[in-house]
GROMACS .gro file of N, CA and C in nm:
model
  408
    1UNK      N    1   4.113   5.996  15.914
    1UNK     CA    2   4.079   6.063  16.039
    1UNK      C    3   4.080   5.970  16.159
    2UNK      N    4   4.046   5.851  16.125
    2UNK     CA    5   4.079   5.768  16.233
    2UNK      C    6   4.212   5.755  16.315
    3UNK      N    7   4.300   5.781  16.272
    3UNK     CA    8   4.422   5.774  16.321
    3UNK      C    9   4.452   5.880  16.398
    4UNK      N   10   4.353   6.046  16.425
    4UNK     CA   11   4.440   6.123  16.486
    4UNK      C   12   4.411   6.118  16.607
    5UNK      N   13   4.326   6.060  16.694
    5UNK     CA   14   4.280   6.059  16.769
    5UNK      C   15   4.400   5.979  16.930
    6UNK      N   16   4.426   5.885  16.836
    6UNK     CA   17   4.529   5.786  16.884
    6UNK      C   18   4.647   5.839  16.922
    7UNK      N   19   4.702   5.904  16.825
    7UNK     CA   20   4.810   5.995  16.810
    7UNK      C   21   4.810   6.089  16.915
    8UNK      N   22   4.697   6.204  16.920
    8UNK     CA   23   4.690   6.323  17.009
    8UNK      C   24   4.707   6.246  17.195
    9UNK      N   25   4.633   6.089  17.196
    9UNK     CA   26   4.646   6.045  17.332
    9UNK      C   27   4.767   5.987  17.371
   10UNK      N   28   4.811   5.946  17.234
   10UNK     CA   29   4.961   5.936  17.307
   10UNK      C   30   5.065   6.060  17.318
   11UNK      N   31   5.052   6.130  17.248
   11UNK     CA   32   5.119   6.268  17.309
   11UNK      C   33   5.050   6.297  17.433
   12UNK      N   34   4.943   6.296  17.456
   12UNK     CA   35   4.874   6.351  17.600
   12UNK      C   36   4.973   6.287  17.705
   13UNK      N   37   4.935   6.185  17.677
   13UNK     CA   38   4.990   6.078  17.809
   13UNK      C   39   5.083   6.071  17.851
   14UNK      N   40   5.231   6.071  17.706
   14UNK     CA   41   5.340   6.086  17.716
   14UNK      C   42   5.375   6.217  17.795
   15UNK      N   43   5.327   6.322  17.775
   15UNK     CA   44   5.357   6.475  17.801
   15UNK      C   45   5.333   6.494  17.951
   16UNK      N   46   5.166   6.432  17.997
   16UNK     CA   47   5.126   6.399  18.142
   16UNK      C   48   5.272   6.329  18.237
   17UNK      N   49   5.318   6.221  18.152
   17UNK     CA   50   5.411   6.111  18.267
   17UNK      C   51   5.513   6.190  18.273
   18UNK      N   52   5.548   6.271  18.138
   18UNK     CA   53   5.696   6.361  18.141
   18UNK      C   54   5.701   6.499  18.223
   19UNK      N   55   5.579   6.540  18.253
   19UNK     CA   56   5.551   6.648  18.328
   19UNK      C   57   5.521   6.626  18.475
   20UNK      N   58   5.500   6.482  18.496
   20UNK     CA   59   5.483   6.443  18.612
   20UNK      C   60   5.368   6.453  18.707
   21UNK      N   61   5.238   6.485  18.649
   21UNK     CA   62   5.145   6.551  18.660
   21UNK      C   63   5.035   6.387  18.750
   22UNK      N   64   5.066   6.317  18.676
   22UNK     CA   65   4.963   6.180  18.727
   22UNK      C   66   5.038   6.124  18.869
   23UNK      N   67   5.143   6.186  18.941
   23UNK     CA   68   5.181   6.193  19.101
   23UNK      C   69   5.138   6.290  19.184
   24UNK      N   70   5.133   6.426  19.074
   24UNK     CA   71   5.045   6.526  19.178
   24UNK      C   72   4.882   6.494  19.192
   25UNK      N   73   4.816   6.423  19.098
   25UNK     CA   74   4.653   6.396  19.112
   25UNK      C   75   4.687   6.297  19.204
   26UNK      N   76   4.781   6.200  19.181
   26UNK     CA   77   4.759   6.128  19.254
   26UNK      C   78   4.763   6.130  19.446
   27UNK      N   79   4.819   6.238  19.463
   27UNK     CA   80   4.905   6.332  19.606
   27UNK      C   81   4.737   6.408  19.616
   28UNK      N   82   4.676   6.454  19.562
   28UNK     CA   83   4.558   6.486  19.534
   28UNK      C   84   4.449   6.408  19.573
   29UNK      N   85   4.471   6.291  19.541
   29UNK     CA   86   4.343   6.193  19.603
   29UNK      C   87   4.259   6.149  19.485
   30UNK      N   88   4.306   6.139  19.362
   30UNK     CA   89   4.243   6.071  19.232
   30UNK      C   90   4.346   5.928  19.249
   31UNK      N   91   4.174   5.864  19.208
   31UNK     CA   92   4.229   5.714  19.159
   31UNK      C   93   4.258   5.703  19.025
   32UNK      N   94   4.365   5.600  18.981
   32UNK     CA   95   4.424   5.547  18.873
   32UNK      C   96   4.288   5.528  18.809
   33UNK      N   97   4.194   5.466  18.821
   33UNK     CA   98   4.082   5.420  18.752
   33UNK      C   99   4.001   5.582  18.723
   34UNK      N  100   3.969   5.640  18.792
   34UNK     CA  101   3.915   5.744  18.751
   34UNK      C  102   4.004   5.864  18.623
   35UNK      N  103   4.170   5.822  18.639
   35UNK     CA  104   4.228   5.893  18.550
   35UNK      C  105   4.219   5.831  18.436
   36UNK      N  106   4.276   5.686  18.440
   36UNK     CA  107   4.266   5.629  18.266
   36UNK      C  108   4.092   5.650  18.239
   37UNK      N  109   3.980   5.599  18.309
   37UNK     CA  110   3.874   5.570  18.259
   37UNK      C  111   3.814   5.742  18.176
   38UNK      N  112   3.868   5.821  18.219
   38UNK     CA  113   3.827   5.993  18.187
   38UNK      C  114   3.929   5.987  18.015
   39UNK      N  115   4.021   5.906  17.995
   39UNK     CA  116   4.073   5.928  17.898
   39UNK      C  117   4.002   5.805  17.787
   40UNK      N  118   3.983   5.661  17.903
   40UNK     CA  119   3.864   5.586  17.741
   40UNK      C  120   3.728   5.642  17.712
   41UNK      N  121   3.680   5.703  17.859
   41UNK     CA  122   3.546   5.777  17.783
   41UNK      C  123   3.580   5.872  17.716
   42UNK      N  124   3.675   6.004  17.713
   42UNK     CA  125   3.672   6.069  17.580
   42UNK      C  126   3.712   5.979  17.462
   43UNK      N  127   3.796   5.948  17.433
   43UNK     CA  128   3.792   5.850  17.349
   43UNK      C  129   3.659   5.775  17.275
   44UNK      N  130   3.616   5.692  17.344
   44UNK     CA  131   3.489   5.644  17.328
   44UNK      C  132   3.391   5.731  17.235
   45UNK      N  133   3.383   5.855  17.284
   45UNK     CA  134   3.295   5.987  17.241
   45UNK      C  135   3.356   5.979  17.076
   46UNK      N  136   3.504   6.062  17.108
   46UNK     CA  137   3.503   6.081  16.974
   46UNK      C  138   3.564   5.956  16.893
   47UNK      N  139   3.517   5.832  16.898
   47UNK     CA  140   3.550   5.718  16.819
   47UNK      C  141   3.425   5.720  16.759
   48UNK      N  142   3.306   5.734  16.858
   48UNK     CA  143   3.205   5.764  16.772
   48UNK      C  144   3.174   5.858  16.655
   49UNK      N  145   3.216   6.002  16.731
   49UNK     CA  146   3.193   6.075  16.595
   49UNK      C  147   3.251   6.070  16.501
   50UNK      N  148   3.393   6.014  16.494
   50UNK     CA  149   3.521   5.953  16.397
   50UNK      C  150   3.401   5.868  16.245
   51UNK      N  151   3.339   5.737  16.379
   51UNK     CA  152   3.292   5.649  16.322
   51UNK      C  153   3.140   5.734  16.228
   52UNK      N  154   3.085   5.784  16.283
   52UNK     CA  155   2.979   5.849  16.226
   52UNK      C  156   3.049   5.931  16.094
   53UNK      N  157   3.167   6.028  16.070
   53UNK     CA  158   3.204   6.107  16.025
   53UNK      C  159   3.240   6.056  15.902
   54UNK      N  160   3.281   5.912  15.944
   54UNK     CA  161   3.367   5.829  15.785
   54UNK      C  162   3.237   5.717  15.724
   55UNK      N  163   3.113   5.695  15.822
   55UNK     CA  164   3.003   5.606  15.746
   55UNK      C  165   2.958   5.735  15.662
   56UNK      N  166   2.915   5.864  15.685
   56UNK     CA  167   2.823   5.958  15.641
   56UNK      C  168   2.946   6.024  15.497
   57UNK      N  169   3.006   6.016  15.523
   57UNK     CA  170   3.116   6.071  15.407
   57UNK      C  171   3.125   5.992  15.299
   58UNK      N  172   3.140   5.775  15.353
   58UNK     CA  173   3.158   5.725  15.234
   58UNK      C  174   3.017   5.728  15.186
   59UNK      N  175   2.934   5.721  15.262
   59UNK     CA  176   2.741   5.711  15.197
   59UNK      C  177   2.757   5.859  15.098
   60UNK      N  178   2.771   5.978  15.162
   60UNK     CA  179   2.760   6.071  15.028
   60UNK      C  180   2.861   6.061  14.926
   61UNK      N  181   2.994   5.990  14.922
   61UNK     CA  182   3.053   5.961  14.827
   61UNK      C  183   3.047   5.877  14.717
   62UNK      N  184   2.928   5.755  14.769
   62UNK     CA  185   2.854   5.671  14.748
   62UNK      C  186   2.991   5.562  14.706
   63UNK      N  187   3.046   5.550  14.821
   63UNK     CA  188   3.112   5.447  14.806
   63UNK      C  189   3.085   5.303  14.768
   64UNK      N  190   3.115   5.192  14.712
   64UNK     CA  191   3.007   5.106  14.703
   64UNK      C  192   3.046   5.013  14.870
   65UNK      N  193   3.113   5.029  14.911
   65UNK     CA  194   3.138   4.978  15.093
   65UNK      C  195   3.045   5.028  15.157
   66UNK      N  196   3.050   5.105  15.169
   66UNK     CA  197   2.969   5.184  15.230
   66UNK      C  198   2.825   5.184  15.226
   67UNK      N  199   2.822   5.172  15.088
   67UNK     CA  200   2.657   5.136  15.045
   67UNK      C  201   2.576   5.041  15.035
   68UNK      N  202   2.672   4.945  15.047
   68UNK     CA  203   2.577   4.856  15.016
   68UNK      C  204   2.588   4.723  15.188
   69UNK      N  205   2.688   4.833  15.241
   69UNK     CA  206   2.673   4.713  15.406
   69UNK      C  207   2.616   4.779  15.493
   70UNK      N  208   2.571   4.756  15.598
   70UNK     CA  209   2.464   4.835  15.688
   70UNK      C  210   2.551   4.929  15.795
   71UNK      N  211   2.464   5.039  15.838
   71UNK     CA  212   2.539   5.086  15.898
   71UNK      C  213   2.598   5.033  15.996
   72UNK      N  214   2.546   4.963  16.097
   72UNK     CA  215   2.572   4.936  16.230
   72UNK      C  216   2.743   4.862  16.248
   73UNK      N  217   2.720   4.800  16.119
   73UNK     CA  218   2.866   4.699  16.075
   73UNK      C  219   2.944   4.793  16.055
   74UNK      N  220   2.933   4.907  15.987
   74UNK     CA  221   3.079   4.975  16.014
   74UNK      C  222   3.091   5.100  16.117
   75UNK      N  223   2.945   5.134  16.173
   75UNK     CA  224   2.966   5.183  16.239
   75UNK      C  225   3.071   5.133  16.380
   76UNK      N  226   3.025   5.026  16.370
   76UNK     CA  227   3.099   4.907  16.502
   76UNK      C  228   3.258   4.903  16.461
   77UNK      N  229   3.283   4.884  16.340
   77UNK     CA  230   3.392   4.834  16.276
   77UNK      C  231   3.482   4.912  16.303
   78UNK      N  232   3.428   5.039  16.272
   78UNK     CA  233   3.541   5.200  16.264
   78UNK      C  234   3.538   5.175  16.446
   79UNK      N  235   3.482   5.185  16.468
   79UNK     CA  236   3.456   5.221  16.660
   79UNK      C  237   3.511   5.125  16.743
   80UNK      N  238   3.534   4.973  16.684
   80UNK     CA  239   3.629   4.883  16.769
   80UNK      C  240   3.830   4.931  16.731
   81UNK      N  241   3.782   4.963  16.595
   81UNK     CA  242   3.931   4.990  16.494
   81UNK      C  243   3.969   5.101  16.611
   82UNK      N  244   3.923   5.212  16.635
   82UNK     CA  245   4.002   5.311  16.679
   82UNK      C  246   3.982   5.313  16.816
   83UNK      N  247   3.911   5.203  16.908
   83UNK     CA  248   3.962   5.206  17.055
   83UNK      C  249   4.066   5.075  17.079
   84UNK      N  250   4.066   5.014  17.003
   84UNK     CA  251   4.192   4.941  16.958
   84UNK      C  252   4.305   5.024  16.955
   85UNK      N  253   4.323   5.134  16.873
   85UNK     CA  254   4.386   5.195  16.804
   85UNK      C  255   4.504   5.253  16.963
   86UNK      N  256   4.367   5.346  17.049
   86UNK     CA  257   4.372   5.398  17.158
   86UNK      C  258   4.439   5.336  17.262
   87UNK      N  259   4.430   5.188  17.231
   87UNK     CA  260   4.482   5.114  17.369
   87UNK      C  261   4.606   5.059  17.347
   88UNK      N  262   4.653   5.072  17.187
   88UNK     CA  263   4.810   5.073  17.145
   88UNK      C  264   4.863   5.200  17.150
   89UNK      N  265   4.831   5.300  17.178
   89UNK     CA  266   4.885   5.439  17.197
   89UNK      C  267   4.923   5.425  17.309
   90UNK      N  268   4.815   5.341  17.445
   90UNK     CA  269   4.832   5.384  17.517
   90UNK      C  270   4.962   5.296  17.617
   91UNK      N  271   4.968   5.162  17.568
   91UNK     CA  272   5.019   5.050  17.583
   91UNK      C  273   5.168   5.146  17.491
   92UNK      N  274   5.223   5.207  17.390
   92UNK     CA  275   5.363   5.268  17.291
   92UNK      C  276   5.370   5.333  17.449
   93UNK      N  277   5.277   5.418  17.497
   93UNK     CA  278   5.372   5.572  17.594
   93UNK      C  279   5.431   5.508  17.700
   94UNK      N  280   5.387   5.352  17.702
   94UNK     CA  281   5.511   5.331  17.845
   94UNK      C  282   5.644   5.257  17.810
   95UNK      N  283   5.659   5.309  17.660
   95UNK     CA  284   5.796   5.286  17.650
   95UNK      C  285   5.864   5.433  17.607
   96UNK      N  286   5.753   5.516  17.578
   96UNK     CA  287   5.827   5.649  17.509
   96UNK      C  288   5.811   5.739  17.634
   97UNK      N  289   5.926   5.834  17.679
   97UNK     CA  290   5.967   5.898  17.761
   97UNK      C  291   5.955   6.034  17.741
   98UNK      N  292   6.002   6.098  17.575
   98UNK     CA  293   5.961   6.237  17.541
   98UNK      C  294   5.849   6.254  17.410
   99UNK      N  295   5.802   6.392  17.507
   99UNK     CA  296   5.674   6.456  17.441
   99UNK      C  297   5.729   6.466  17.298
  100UNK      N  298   5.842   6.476  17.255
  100UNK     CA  299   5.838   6.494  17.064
  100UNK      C  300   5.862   6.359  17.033
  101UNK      N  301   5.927   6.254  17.130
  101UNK     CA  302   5.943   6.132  17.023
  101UNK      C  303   5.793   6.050  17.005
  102UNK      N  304   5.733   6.092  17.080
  102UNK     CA  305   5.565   6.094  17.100
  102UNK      C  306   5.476   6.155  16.953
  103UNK      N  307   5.476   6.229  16.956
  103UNK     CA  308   5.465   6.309  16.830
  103UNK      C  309   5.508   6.268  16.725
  104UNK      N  310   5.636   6.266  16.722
  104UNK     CA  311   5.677   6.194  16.628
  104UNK      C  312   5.621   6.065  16.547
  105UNK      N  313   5.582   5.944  16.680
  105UNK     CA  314   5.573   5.863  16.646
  105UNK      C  315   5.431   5.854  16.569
  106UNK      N  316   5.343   5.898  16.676
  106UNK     CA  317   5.202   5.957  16.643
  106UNK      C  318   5.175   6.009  16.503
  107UNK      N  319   5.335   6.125  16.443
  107UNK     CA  320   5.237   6.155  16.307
  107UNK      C  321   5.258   6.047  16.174
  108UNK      N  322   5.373   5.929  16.199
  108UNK     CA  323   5.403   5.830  16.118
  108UNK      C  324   5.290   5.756  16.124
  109UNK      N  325   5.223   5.704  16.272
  109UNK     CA  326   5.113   5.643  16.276
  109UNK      C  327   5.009   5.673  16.186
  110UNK      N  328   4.990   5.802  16.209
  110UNK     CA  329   4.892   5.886  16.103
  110UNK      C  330   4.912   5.884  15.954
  111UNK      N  331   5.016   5.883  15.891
  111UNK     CA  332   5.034   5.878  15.776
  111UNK      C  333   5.032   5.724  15.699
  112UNK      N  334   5.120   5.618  15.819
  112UNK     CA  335   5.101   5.494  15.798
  112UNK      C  336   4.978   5.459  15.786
  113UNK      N  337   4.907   5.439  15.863
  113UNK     CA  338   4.726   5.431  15.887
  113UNK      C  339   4.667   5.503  15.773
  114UNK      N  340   4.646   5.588  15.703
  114UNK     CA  341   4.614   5.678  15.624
  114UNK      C  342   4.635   5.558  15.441
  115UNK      N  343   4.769   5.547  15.459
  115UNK     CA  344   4.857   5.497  15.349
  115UNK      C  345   4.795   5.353  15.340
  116UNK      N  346   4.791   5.293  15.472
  116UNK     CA  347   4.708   5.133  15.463
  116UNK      C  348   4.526   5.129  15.444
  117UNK      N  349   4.472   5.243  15.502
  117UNK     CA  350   4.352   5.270  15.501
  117UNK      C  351   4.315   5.268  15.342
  118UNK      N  352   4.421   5.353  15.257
  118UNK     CA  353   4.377   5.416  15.120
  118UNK      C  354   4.404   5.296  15.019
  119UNK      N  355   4.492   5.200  15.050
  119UNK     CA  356   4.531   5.084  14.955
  119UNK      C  357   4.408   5.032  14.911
  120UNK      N  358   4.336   4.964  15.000
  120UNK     CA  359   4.259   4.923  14.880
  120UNK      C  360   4.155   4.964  14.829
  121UNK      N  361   4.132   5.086  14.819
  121UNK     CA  362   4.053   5.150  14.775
  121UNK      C  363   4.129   5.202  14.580
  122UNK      N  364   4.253   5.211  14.569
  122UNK     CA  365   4.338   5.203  14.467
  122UNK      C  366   4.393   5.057  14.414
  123UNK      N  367   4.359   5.005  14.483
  123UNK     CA  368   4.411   4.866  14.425
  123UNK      C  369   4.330   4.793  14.317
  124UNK      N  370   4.169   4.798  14.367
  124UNK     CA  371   4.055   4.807  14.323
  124UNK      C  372   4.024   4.868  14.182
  125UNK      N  373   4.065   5.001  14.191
  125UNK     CA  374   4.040   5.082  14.071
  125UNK      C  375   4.110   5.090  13.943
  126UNK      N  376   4.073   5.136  13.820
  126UNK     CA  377   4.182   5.206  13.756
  126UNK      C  378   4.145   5.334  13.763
  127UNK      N  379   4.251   5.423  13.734
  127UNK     CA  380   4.203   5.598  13.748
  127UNK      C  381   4.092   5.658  13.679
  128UNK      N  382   4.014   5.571  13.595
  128UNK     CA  383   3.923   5.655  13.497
  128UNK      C  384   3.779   5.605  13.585
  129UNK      N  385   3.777   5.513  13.625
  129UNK     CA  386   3.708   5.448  13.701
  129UNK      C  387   3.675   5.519  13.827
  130UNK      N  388   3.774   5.516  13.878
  130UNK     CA  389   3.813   5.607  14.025
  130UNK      C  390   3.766   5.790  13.992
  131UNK      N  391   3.768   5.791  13.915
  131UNK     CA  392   3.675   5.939  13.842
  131UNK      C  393   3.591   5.942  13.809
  132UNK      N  394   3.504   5.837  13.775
  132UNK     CA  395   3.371   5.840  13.743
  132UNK      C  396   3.283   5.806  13.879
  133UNK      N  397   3.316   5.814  13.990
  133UNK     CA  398   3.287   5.796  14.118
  133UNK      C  399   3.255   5.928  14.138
  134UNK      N  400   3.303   6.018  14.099
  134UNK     CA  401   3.298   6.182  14.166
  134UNK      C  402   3.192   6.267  14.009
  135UNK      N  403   3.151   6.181  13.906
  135UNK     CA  404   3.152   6.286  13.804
  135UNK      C  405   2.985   6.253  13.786
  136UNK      N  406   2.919   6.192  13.912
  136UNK     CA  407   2.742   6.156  13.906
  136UNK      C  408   2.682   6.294  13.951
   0.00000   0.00000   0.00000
């Protein structure tokens, strides 16, 4: 889940510059700072609940990561990971020009991220093992 967040802002952004929309706010009388900063505070928001969503999931899964390090450490951890995440989305859209190669790129991100996230959690295990996690 960490990863979609990243994804959806770089389609935003991309779609905003391709629509041309951040010259009319700007013809409007919005500052640059007030436009990006409206996109790291949402962000911000839901990095938190991201971060809350994946400590409270591995604790009832009773992950042993999860369980046995404190919250604050991964609460922080997940919450630097995905405004990190946010500021390479946002740093990709000023080279990507269209709203689908945006998307595009965004849902590889997602699956990549997903695919590196899950490694070592399988690397760790063998499958009978990895089942007796779910069978308490």
């Amino acid at each position: 889940p960490f990863a979609l967040p990243p994804a959806g802002l770089l389609v935003q952004v991309v779609s905003e510059k391709e629509l041309g929309l951040i010259s009319v706010l700007r013809s409007l009388g919005m500052q640059e700072s007030a436009y990006w900063g409206s996109f790291y505070l949402q962000h911000a928001v839901e990095a938190s609940i991201v971060a809350c969503f994946m400590y409270s999931t591995g604790v009832i899964v009773r992950l042993p990561m999860f369980v046995n390090t404190d919250l604050w450490v991964w609460f922080l951890t997940i919450w630097l990971l995905e405004m990190a995440a946010c500021s390479t989305a946002c740093l990709a859209s000023v080279f990507i020009r269209r709203r689908s190669s945006a998307s595009l790129l965004g849902t590889m991100g997602v699956i990549l991220a997903g695919l590196i996230a899950l490694a070592p959690q399988f690397a760790d295990l063998r499958f009978e093992e990895y089942l007796t996690l779910f069978q308490d």
